[in-house]
Backbone as JSON, one array per atom type, in Angstrom:
{
  "sequence": "MSKVSIIFVYNADSGLVNEMKDYIHKIVSPSEYECNLCAITHSNTGMKGEWKSFVNDLPVPVVFLHRDEFHEKYNYPGVSFPCVYLERGQRLDLLVASDEINECNNLDDLEALVKDKLKFISGN",
  "N": [[35.99, -26.23, -14.1], [35.58, -24.35, -11.15], [37.14, -24.63, -7.94], [35.26, -25.59, -5.1], [34.38, -25.01, -1.75], [33.35, -25.32, 1.68], [33.6, -23.09, 4.31], [33.9, -23.09, 7.65], [33.94, -20.84, 10.26], [35.24, -20.21, 13.34], [34.42, -18.3, 16.28], [36.8, -17.7, 17.71], [40.27, -17.67, 18.56], [43.22, -19.24, 17.18], [45.67, -21.63, 18.43], [47.48, -23.03, 21.2], [47.34, -21.8, 23.79], [45.06, -20.19, 23.55], [43.19, -22.2, 23.02], [43.2, -23.56, 25.48], [42.21, -21.53, 27.19], [39.64, -21.24, 26.09], [38.62, -23.8, 26.56], [38.51, -23.87, 29.37], [36.79, -21.7, 29.8], [34.4, -22.65, 28.65], [33.71, -24.59, 30.48], [33.56, -23.27, 33.0], [31.87, -21.05, 32.55], [29.65, -21.6, 30.57], [27.36, -20.42, 29.38], [28.13, -17.9, 28.69], [29.99, -18.19, 26.74], [31.57, -17.23, 23.75], [31.44, -18.4, 21.21], [29.13, -19.89, 19.49], [29.15, -21.78, 17.49], [31.33, -23.41, 18.16], [30.44, -24.25, 20.7], [28.17, -25.77, 20.09], [29.08, -27.76, 18.32], [31.24, -29.05, 19.47], [32.44, -30.99, 22.2], [33.87, -31.15, 25.51], [35.88, -32.86, 24.95], [36.49, -32.72, 22.31], [35.59, -32.59, 18.75], [32.21, -33.35, 18.17], [30.94, -36.58, 17.4], [28.61, -36.9, 15.79], [28.49, -34.44, 14.46], [30.9, -34.51, 13.06], [30.39, -36.64, 11.31], [28.28, -35.5, 9.87], [29.53, -33.26, 8.52], [31.4, -34.65, 7.04], [29.75, -35.91, 5.25], [28.83, -33.91, 3.62], [28.37, -32.41, 0.35], [30.61, -31.1, -0.65], [34.09, -30.23, -0.06], [35.11, -29.45, 3.31], [36.32, -26.86, 5.38], [37.8, -25.83, 8.4], [38.29, -22.95, 10.25], [39.89, -20.74, 12.57], [39.11, -17.44, 13.79], [41.39, -15.72, 13.63], [42.97, -17.11, 11.8], [41.32, -17.04, 9.58], [41.27, -14.25, 9.04], [43.98, -13.88, 8.45], [44.31, -15.49, 6.17], [42.35, -14.57, 4.32], [41.91, -11.81, 4.66], [39.51, -10.31, 4.88], [37.31, -7.79, 5.3], [35.02, -6.62, 7.91], [33.74, -8.9, 8.97], [31.59, -10.92, 10.9], [31.74, -13.14, 13.54], [30.74, -16.36, 14.91], [30.75, -17.86, 11.59], [29.82, -19.0, 8.29], [31.26, -19.61, 5.21], [31.03, -19.86, 1.64], [33.31, -20.9, -0.59], [34.22, -20.3, -3.81], [36.36, -20.89, -6.18], [38.07, -17.96, -6.55], [36.2, -16.5, -5.25], [34.35, -15.5, -2.41], [31.56, -16.16, -0.58], [29.1, -15.29, 1.8], [27.57, -17.81, 3.56], [26.25, -18.71, 5.89], [25.24, -16.56, 8.36], [26.53, -14.99, 11.36], [24.5, -14.33, 13.24], [22.53, -16.14, 12.56], [23.73, -18.6, 13.19], [24.05, -18.21, 15.9], [21.43, -18.31, 16.75], [20.84, -20.96, 16.74], [20.13, -23.81, 18.72], [21.1, -26.34, 19.11], [22.77, -29.26, 17.69], [21.03, -30.37, 15.76], [19.52, -28.14, 14.92], [21.57, -26.55, 13.78], [22.59, -28.25, 11.76], [20.29, -28.51, 10.14], [20.01, -25.86, 9.31], [22.4, -25.45, 7.81], [22.02, -27.39, 5.78], [19.7, -26.33, 4.6], [20.64, -23.87, 3.59], [22.51, -24.8, 1.75], [20.83, -26.06, -0.08], [19.52, -23.84, -1.11], [21.63, -22.55, -2.42], [22.39, -24.48, -4.32], [20.06, -24.69, -5.71], [18.21, -26.72, -5.42]],
  "CA": [[35.13, -25.89, -12.98], [36.37, -23.83, -10.04], [37.1, -25.35, -6.67], [34.23, -25.15, -4.18], [34.5, -25.55, -0.4], [32.61, -24.65, 2.74], [34.53, -22.67, 5.36], [33.31, -22.79, 8.96], [34.88, -19.99, 10.98], [34.92, -20.1, 14.77], [34.64, -17.02, 16.95], [37.88, -17.99, 18.65], [41.58, -17.64, 17.92], [43.96, -20.5, 17.18], [46.82, -21.72, 19.32], [47.3, -23.82, 22.42], [46.92, -20.96, 24.91], [43.66, -19.84, 23.3], [42.38, -23.42, 23.19], [43.07, -23.81, 26.92], [41.29, -20.51, 27.71], [38.29, -21.6, 25.62], [38.24, -25.02, 27.27], [38.14, -23.49, 30.74], [35.62, -20.83, 29.73], [33.22, -23.49, 28.38], [33.37, -25.33, 31.71], [33.24, -22.34, 34.07], [30.76, -20.15, 32.2], [29.24, -21.97, 29.22], [26.33, -19.53, 28.82], [28.79, -16.67, 28.23], [30.99, -18.52, 25.74], [31.29, -16.38, 22.59], [31.36, -19.1, 19.93], [28.06, -20.88, 19.48], [29.56, -22.86, 16.59], [32.15, -24.31, 18.99], [29.62, -24.79, 21.78], [27.24, -26.76, 19.55], [29.73, -28.83, 17.56], [32.33, -29.65, 20.22], [32.33, -31.25, 23.64], [35.17, -30.86, 26.13], [36.88, -33.8, 24.46], [36.73, -32.53, 20.88], [34.45, -32.51, 17.86], [31.19, -34.38, 18.38], [30.89, -37.57, 16.32], [27.49, -36.62, 14.89], [28.88, -33.31, 13.62], [31.95, -34.99, 12.17], [29.7, -37.41, 10.26], [27.52, -34.56, 9.05], [30.4, -32.5, 7.62], [32.01, -35.59, 6.11], [28.76, -36.28, 4.24], [28.47, -32.77, 2.78], [28.78, -32.67, -1.03], [31.85, -30.38, -1.0], [35.06, -30.24, 1.04], [34.87, -28.54, 4.42], [37.5, -26.32, 6.04], [37.51, -25.16, 9.67], [39.29, -21.93, 10.57], [39.66, -19.81, 13.67], [38.98, -16.1, 13.21], [42.7, -15.18, 13.26], [43.4, -17.8, 10.58], [40.48, -16.5, 8.5], [41.77, -12.91, 8.72], [45.3, -14.03, 7.84], [44.19, -16.09, 4.83], [41.46, -13.87, 3.4], [41.92, -10.36, 4.85], [38.16, -9.96, 4.48], [36.85, -6.86, 6.35], [33.63, -6.57, 8.33], [33.18, -10.22, 9.23], [31.1, -11.21, 12.24], [31.97, -14.56, 13.8], [31.09, -17.41, 13.95], [30.06, -17.76, 10.32], [30.15, -20.03, 7.31], [31.4, -19.07, 3.86], [31.17, -20.75, 0.5], [34.4, -20.44, -1.42], [34.16, -20.8, -5.2], [37.53, -20.3, -6.83], [38.56, -16.77, -5.84], [35.05, -15.8, -4.69], [33.95, -15.89, -1.06], [30.19, -15.72, -0.32], [28.57, -15.67, 3.1], [26.55, -18.85, 3.48], [25.48, -18.64, 7.14], [25.69, -15.42, 9.15], [26.72, -15.25, 12.79], [23.24, -14.29, 13.98], [21.82, -17.39, 12.28], [24.38, -19.64, 13.99], [23.78, -17.93, 17.31], [20.04, -18.68, 17.03], [20.77, -22.42, 16.84], [20.19, -24.31, 20.09], [21.7, -27.67, 19.16], [23.29, -29.75, 16.42], [19.94, -30.54, 14.8], [19.24, -26.81, 14.37], [22.69, -26.13, 12.94], [22.62, -29.1, 10.57], [19.15, -28.14, 9.3], [20.34, -24.55, 8.74], [23.41, -25.63, 6.76], [21.36, -28.1, 4.67], [18.78, -25.39, 3.95], [21.45, -22.9, 2.85], [23.11, -25.48, 0.61], [19.75, -26.25, -1.06], [19.31, -22.54, -1.74], [22.77, -22.3, -3.3], [22.38, -25.42, -5.45], [18.81, -24.56, -6.43], [17.4, -27.92, -5.25]],
  "C": [[36.0, -25.43, -11.81], [36.15, -24.65, -8.77], [36.04, -24.74, -5.75], [34.49, -25.8, -2.82], [33.67, -24.72, 0.55], [33.61, -24.34, 3.84], [33.74, -22.3, 6.6], [34.34, -22.0, 9.74], [34.4, -19.8, 12.41], [35.15, -18.68, 15.27], [35.65, -17.23, 18.09], [39.19, -17.95, 17.87], [42.28, -18.98, 18.08], [45.08, -20.47, 18.21], [46.48, -22.41, 20.63], [46.8, -22.99, 23.6], [45.45, -20.58, 24.76], [42.74, -21.04, 23.47], [42.16, -23.73, 24.67], [42.11, -22.81, 27.57], [39.85, -20.86, 27.34], [37.76, -22.82, 26.36], [37.74, -24.69, 28.68], [36.88, -22.63, 30.75], [34.34, -21.64, 29.51], [32.78, -24.26, 29.62], [32.85, -24.37, 32.79], [31.99, -21.52, 33.77], [30.25, -20.43, 30.78], [28.22, -21.03, 28.59], [26.92, -18.23, 28.28], [29.87, -16.94, 27.19], [30.62, -17.86, 24.42], [31.17, -17.11, 21.26], [30.31, -20.2, 19.99], [28.38, -22.03, 18.54], [30.4, -23.88, 17.35], [31.28, -25.02, 20.03], [28.71, -25.92, 21.29], [27.96, -27.98, 18.98], [30.83, -29.57, 18.32], [31.92, -29.91, 21.67], [33.69, -30.9, 24.24], [36.26, -31.81, 25.68], [37.13, -33.7, 22.96], [35.44, -32.48, 20.07], [33.49, -33.68, 18.1], [31.11, -35.28, 17.16], [29.78, -37.31, 15.32], [27.83, -35.47, 13.94], [29.95, -33.72, 12.62], [31.35, -35.78, 11.02], [28.95, -36.49, 9.31], [28.42, -33.84, 8.05], [31.1, -33.42, 6.63], [31.07, -35.99, 4.99], [28.33, -35.11, 3.36], [29.04, -32.97, 1.37], [30.05, -31.95, -1.49], [32.81, -30.44, 0.19], [34.76, -29.16, 2.07], [36.21, -28.14, 5.05], [37.04, -25.65, 7.33], [38.65, -24.2, 9.97], [38.89, -21.2, 11.84], [39.65, -18.41, 13.07], [40.33, -15.5, 12.84], [43.23, -15.83, 11.98], [42.62, -17.29, 9.38], [41.0, -15.13, 8.06], [43.11, -12.99, 8.0], [45.19, -14.53, 6.4], [43.42, -15.21, 3.85], [41.48, -12.34, 3.52], [40.59, -9.75, 4.39], [37.56, -9.07, 5.57], [35.37, -7.05, 6.71], [32.97, -7.89, 8.62], [32.76, -10.34, 10.68], [31.17, -12.72, 12.44], [31.05, -15.07, 14.89], [30.28, -17.24, 12.66], [30.49, -18.92, 9.42], [30.19, -19.36, 5.93], [31.45, -20.19, 2.84], [32.25, -20.15, -0.37], [34.3, -21.12, -2.78], [35.28, -20.14, -5.96], [38.06, -19.17, -5.99], [37.43, -16.01, -5.14], [34.66, -16.38, -3.34], [32.57, -15.3, -0.79], [29.74, -16.19, 1.05], [27.45, -16.68, 2.91], [25.65, -18.81, 4.7], [26.08, -17.53, 8.0], [25.78, -15.78, 10.64], [25.41, -15.24, 13.57], [22.42, -15.55, 13.75], [22.41, -18.54, 13.1], [24.04, -19.45, 15.46], [22.33, -18.22, 17.71], [19.86, -20.2, 17.17], [20.94, -22.85, 18.3], [20.93, -25.63, 20.22], [22.19, -28.07, 17.78], [22.21, -29.9, 15.37], [19.61, -29.21, 14.13], [20.32, -26.38, 13.38], [22.74, -26.95, 11.65], [21.49, -28.76, 9.62], [19.42, -26.8, 8.6], [21.34, -24.69, 7.6], [22.8, -26.34, 5.56], [20.47, -27.15, 3.89], [19.55, -24.4, 3.09], [22.08, -23.54, 1.61], [22.07, -25.77, -0.46], [19.51, -24.96, -1.83], [20.4, -22.25, -2.76], [22.71, -23.19, -4.54], [21.1, -25.34, -6.26], [17.92, -25.78, -6.32], [16.4, -27.75, -4.15]]
}
């Protein structure tokens, strides 16, 4: 059986300087912050406990990547961020599109969306 994992990709780049810019941007102008995945799942002190519990309870391993890390690892053209992919062996399938994540208003919306997509994939 091939390895399966869920890849959450932020609409932000990695690195300390970028993290500091994002931190300040979320405080100064939260409504204009470009990563709804970050905005929903993280507070100014890090990943929200409810979200951490949710991803830990998912039936497959979860990976979090920034967009620069995603491009470096997968070199996958035409990706809109934030997004969620399902990786099965060498295959990468879009699980949740950026517009779907951007329509979420809170953790409950995002968690329901991810659960719904996983049901569709597993056929349950």
